[in-house]
PDB file of C-alpha atoms in Angstrom:
ATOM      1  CA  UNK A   1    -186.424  69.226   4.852  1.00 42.00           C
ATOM      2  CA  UNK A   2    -183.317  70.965   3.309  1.00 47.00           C
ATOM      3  CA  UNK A   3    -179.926  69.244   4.749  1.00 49.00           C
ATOM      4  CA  UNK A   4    -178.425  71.886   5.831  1.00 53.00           C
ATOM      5  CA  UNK A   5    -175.044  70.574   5.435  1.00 54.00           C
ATOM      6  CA  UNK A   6    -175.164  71.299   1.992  1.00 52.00           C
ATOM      7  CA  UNK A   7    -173.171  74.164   1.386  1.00 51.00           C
ATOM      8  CA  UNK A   8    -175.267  77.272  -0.169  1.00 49.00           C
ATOM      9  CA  UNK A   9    -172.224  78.198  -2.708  1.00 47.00           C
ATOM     10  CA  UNK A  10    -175.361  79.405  -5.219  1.00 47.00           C
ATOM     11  CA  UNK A  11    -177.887  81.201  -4.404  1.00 46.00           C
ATOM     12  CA  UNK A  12    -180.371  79.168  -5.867  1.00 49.00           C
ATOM     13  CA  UNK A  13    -183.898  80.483  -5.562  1.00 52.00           C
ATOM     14  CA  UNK A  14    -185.737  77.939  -2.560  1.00 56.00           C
ATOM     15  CA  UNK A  15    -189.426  76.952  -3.064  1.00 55.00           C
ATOM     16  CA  UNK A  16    -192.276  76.456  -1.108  1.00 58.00           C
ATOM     17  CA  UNK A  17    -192.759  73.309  -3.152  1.00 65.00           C
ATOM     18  CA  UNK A  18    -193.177  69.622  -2.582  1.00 80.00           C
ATOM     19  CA  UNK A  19    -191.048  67.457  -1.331  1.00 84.00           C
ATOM     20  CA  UNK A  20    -189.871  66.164  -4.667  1.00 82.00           C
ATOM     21  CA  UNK A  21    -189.251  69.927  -5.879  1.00 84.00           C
ATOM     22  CA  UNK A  22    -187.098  70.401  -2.400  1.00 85.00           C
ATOM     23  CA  UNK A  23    -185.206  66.745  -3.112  1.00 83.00           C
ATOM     24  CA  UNK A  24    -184.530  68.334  -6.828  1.00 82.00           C
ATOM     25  CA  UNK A  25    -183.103  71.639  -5.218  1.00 85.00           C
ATOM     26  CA  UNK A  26    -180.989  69.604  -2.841  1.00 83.00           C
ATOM     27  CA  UNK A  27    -179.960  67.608  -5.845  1.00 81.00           C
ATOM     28  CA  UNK A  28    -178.727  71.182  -7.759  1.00 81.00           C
ATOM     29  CA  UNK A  29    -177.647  72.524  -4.300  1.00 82.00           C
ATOM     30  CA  UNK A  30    -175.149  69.476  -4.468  1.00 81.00           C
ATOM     31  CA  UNK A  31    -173.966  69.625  -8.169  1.00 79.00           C
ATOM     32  CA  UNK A  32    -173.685  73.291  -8.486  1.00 75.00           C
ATOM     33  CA  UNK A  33    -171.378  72.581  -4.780  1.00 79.00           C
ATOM     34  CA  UNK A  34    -169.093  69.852  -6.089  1.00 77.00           C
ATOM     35  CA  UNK A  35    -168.655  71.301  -9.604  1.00 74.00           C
ATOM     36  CA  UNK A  36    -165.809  73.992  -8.808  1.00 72.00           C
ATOM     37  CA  UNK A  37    -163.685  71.049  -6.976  1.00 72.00           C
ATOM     38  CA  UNK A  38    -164.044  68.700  -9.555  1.00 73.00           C
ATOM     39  CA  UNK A  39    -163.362  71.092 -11.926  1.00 69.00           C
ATOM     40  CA  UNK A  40    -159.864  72.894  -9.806  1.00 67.00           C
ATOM     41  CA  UNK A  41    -158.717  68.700  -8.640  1.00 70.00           C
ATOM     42  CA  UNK A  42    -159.582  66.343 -11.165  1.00 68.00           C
ATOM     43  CA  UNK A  43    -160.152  68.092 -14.679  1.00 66.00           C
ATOM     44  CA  UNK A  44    -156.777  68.566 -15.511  1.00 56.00           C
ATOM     45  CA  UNK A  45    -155.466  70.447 -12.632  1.00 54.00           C
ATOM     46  CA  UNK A  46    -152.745  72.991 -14.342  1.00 51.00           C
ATOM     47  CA  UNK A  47    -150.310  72.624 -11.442  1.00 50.00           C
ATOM     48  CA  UNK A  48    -149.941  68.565 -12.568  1.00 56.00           C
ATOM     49  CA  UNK A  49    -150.335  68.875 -16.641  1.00 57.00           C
ATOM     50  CA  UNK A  50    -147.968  71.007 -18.719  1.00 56.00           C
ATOM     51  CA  UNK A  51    -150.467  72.150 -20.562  1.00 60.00           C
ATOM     52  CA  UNK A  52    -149.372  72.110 -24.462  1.00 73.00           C
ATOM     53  CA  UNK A  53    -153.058  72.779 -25.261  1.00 79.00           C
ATOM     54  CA  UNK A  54    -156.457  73.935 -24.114  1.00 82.00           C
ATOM     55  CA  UNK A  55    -158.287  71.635 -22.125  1.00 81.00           C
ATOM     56  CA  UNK A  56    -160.915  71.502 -24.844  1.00 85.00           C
ATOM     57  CA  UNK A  57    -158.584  70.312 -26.814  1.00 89.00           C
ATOM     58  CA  UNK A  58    -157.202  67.709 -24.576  1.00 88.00           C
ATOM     59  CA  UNK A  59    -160.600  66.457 -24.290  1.00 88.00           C
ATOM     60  CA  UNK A  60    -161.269  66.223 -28.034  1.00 91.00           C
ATOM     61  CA  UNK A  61    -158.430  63.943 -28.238  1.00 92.00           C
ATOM     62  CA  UNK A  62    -159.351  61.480 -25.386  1.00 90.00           C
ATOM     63  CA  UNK A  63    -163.127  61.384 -27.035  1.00 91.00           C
ATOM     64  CA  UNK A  64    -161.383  60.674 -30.355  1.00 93.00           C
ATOM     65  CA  UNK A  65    -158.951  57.898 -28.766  1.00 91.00           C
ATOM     66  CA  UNK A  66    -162.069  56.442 -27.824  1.00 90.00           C
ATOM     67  CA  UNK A  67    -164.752  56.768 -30.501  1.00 87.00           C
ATOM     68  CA  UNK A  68    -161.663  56.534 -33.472  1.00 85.00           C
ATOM     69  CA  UNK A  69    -163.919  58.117 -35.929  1.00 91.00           C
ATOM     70  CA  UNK A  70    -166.745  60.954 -35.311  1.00 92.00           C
ATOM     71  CA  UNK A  71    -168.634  63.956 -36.623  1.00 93.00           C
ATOM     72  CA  UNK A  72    -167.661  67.395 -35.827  1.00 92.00           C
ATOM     73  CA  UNK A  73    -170.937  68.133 -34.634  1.00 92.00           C
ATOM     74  CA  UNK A  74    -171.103  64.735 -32.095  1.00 92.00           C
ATOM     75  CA  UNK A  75    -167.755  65.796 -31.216  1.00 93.00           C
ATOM     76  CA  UNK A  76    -169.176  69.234 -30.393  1.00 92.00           C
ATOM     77  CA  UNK A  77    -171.977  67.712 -28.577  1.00 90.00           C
ATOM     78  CA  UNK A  78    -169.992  65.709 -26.269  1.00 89.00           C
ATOM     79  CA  UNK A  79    -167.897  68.032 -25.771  1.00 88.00           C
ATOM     80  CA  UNK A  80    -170.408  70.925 -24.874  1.00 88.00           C
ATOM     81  CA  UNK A  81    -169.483  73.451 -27.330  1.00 91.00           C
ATOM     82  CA  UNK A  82    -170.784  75.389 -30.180  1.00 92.00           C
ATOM     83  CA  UNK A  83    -170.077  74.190 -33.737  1.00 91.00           C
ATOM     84  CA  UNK A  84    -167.679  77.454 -33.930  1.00 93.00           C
ATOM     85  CA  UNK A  85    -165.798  76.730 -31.608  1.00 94.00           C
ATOM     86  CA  UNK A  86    -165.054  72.841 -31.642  1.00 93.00           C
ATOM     87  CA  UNK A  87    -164.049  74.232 -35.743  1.00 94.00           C
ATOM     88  CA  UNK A  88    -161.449  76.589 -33.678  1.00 94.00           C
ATOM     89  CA  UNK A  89    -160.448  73.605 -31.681  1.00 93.00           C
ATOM     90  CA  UNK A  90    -160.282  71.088 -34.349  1.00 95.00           C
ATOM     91  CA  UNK A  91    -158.134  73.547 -36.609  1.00 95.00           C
ATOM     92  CA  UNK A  92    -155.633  73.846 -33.688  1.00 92.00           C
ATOM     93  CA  UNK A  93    -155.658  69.999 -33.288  1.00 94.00           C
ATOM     94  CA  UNK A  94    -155.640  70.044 -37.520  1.00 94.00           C
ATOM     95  CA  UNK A  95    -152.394  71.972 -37.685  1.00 93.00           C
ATOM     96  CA  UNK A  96    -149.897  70.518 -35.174  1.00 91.00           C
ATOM     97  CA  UNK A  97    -151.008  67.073 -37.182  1.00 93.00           C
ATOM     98  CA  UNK A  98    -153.207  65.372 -34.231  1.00 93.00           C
ATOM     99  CA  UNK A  99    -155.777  64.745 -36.660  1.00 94.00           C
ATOM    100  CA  UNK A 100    -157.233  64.451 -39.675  1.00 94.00           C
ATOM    101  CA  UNK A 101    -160.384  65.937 -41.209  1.00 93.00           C
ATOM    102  CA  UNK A 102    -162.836  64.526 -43.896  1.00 93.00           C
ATOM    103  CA  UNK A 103    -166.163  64.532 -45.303  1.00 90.00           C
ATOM    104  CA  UNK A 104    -167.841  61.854 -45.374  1.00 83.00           C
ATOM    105  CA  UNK A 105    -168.474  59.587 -48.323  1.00 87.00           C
ATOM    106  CA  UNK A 106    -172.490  59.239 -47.754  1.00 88.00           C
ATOM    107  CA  UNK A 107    -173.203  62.258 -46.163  1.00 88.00           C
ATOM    108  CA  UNK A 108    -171.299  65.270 -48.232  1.00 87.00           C
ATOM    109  CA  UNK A 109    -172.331  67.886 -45.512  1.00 88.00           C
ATOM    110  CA  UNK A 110    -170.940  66.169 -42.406  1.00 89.00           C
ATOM    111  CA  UNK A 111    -166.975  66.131 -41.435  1.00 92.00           C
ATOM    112  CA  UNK A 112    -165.587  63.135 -39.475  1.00 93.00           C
ATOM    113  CA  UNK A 113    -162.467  63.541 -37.328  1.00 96.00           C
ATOM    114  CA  UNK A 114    -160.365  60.823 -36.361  1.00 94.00           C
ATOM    115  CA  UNK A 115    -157.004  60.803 -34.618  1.00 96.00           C
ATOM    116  CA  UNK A 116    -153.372  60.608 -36.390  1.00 95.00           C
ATOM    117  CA  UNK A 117    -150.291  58.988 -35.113  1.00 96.00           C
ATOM    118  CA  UNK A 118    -149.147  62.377 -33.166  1.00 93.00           C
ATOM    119  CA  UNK A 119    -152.842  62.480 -31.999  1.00 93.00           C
ATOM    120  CA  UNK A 120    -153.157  59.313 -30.557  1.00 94.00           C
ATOM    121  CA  UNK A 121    -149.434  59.864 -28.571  1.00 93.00           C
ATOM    122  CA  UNK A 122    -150.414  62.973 -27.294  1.00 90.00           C
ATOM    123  CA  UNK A 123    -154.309  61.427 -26.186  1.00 90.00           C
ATOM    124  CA  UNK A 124    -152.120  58.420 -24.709  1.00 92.00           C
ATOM    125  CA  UNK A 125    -149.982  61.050 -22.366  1.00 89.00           C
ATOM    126  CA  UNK A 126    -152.947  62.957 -21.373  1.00 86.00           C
ATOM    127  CA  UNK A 127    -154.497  60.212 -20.294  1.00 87.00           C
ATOM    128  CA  UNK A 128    -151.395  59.028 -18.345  1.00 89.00           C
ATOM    129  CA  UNK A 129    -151.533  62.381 -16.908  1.00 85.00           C
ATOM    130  CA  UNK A 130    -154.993  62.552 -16.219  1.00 83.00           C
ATOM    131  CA  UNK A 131    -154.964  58.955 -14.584  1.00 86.00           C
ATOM    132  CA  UNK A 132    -151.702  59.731 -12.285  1.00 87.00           C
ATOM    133  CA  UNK A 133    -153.670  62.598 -10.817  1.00 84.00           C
ATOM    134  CA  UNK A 134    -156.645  59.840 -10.174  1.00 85.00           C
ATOM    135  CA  UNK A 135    -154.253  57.969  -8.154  1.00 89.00           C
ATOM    136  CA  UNK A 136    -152.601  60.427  -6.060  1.00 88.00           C
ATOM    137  CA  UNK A 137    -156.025  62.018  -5.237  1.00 85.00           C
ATOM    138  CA  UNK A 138    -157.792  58.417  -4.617  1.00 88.00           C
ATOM    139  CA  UNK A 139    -154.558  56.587  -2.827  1.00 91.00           C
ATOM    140  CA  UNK A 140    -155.816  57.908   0.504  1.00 92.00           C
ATOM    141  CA  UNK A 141    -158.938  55.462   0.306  1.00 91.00           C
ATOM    142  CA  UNK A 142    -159.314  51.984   1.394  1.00 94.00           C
ATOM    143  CA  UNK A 143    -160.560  49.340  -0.700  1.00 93.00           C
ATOM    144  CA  UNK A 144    -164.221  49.498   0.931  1.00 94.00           C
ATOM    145  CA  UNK A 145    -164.070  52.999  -0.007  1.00 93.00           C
ATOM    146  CA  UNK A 146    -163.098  52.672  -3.378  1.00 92.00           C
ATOM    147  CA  UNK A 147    -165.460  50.471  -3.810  1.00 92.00           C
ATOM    148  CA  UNK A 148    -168.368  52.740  -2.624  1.00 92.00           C
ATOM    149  CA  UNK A 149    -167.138  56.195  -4.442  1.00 89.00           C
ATOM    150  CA  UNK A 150    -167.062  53.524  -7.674  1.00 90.00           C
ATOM    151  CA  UNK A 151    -170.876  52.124  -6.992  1.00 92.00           C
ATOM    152  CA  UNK A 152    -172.068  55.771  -6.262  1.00 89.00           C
ATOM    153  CA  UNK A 153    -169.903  57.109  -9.053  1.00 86.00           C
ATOM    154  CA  UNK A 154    -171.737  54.910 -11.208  1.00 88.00           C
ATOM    155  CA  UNK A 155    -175.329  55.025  -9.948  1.00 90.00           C
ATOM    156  CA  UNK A 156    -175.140  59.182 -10.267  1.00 86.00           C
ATOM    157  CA  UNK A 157    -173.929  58.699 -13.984  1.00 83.00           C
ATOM    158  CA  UNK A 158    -176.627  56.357 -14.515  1.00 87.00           C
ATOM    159  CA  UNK A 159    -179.351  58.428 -13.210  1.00 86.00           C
ATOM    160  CA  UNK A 160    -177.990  61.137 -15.039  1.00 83.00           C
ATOM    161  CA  UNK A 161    -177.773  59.522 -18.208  1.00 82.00           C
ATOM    162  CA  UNK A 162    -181.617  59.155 -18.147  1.00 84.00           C
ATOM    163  CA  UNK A 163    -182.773  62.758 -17.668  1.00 82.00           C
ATOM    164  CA  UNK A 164    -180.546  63.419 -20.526  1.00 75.00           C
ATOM    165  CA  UNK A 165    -182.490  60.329 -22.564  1.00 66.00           C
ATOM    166  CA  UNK A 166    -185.486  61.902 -21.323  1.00 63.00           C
ATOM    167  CA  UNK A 167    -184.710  65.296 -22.426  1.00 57.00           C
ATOM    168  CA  UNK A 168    -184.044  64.349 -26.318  1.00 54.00           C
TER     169      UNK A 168
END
């Protein structure tokens, strides 16, 4: 059975199916229901970051503090967009001297990105940003609590992470 708890924000079309189709409904019932919260409190809320730049481009600049060095198209990729567009974003980035762009010396067809000085200082103050808003919006939560958003945090990104290894 359905829990009907689960708010019906979509309309997503309901089965007659099996139980594991209904548990896979619930599942994009739930997702499709948290999405637009996550997205308004904890992606960058506008209200808490001056925003200086697109939140695409914010989040290039976090992957690249992380990964140091990477392919437009990876970057693209983890960053869900089209080629075109992380170019767009990556010529923004490009001209206020974030980053730098290159081809690579073994592969002539692919371009790496990887962060400059005024990159990695603006990556460092979006993430101070985006973790200050992490601990107003968490700092209502006991320990216990923390501890279980972190295990089911965790578990969900897991699972996750293997439909998407299944998928490819």
């Amino acid at each position: 059975m359905i829990d009907k708890r689960i708010p019906k924000v979509y309309n997503l079309e309901k089965g007659g199916g099996t139980l594991k189709e209904e548990k896979i409904e619930k599942l994009a019932r739930l997702i499709y229901s948290a999405m637009p919260q996550l997205r308004r409190d904890y992606i960058a809320p506008p209200h808490k970051i001056d925003e200086k730049l697109p939140r695409h481009a914010i989040f290039c600049l976090l992957i690249l503090k992380k990964m140091k060095k990477i392919s437009m198209s990876e970057l693209a990729d983890r960053l869900g967009v089209s080629n075109q567009q992380m170019t767009r974003i990556v010529n923004d980035l490009e001209n206020r001297g974030a980053l730098l762009r290159e081809t690579d010396e073994k592969n002539r067809r692919q371009v790496n990105v990887s962060l400059l000085p005024d990159g990695e200082e603006l990556a460092m103050y979006y993430a101070k940003q985006a973790m200050d808003i992490f601990r107003e919006k968490f700092s209502g939560l006991n320990e216990d609590e923390l501890d279980a958003l972190s295990y089911h945090l965790s578990e969900c990104f897991r699972l996750i992470q293997k439909t998407e290894n299944k998928n490819r």
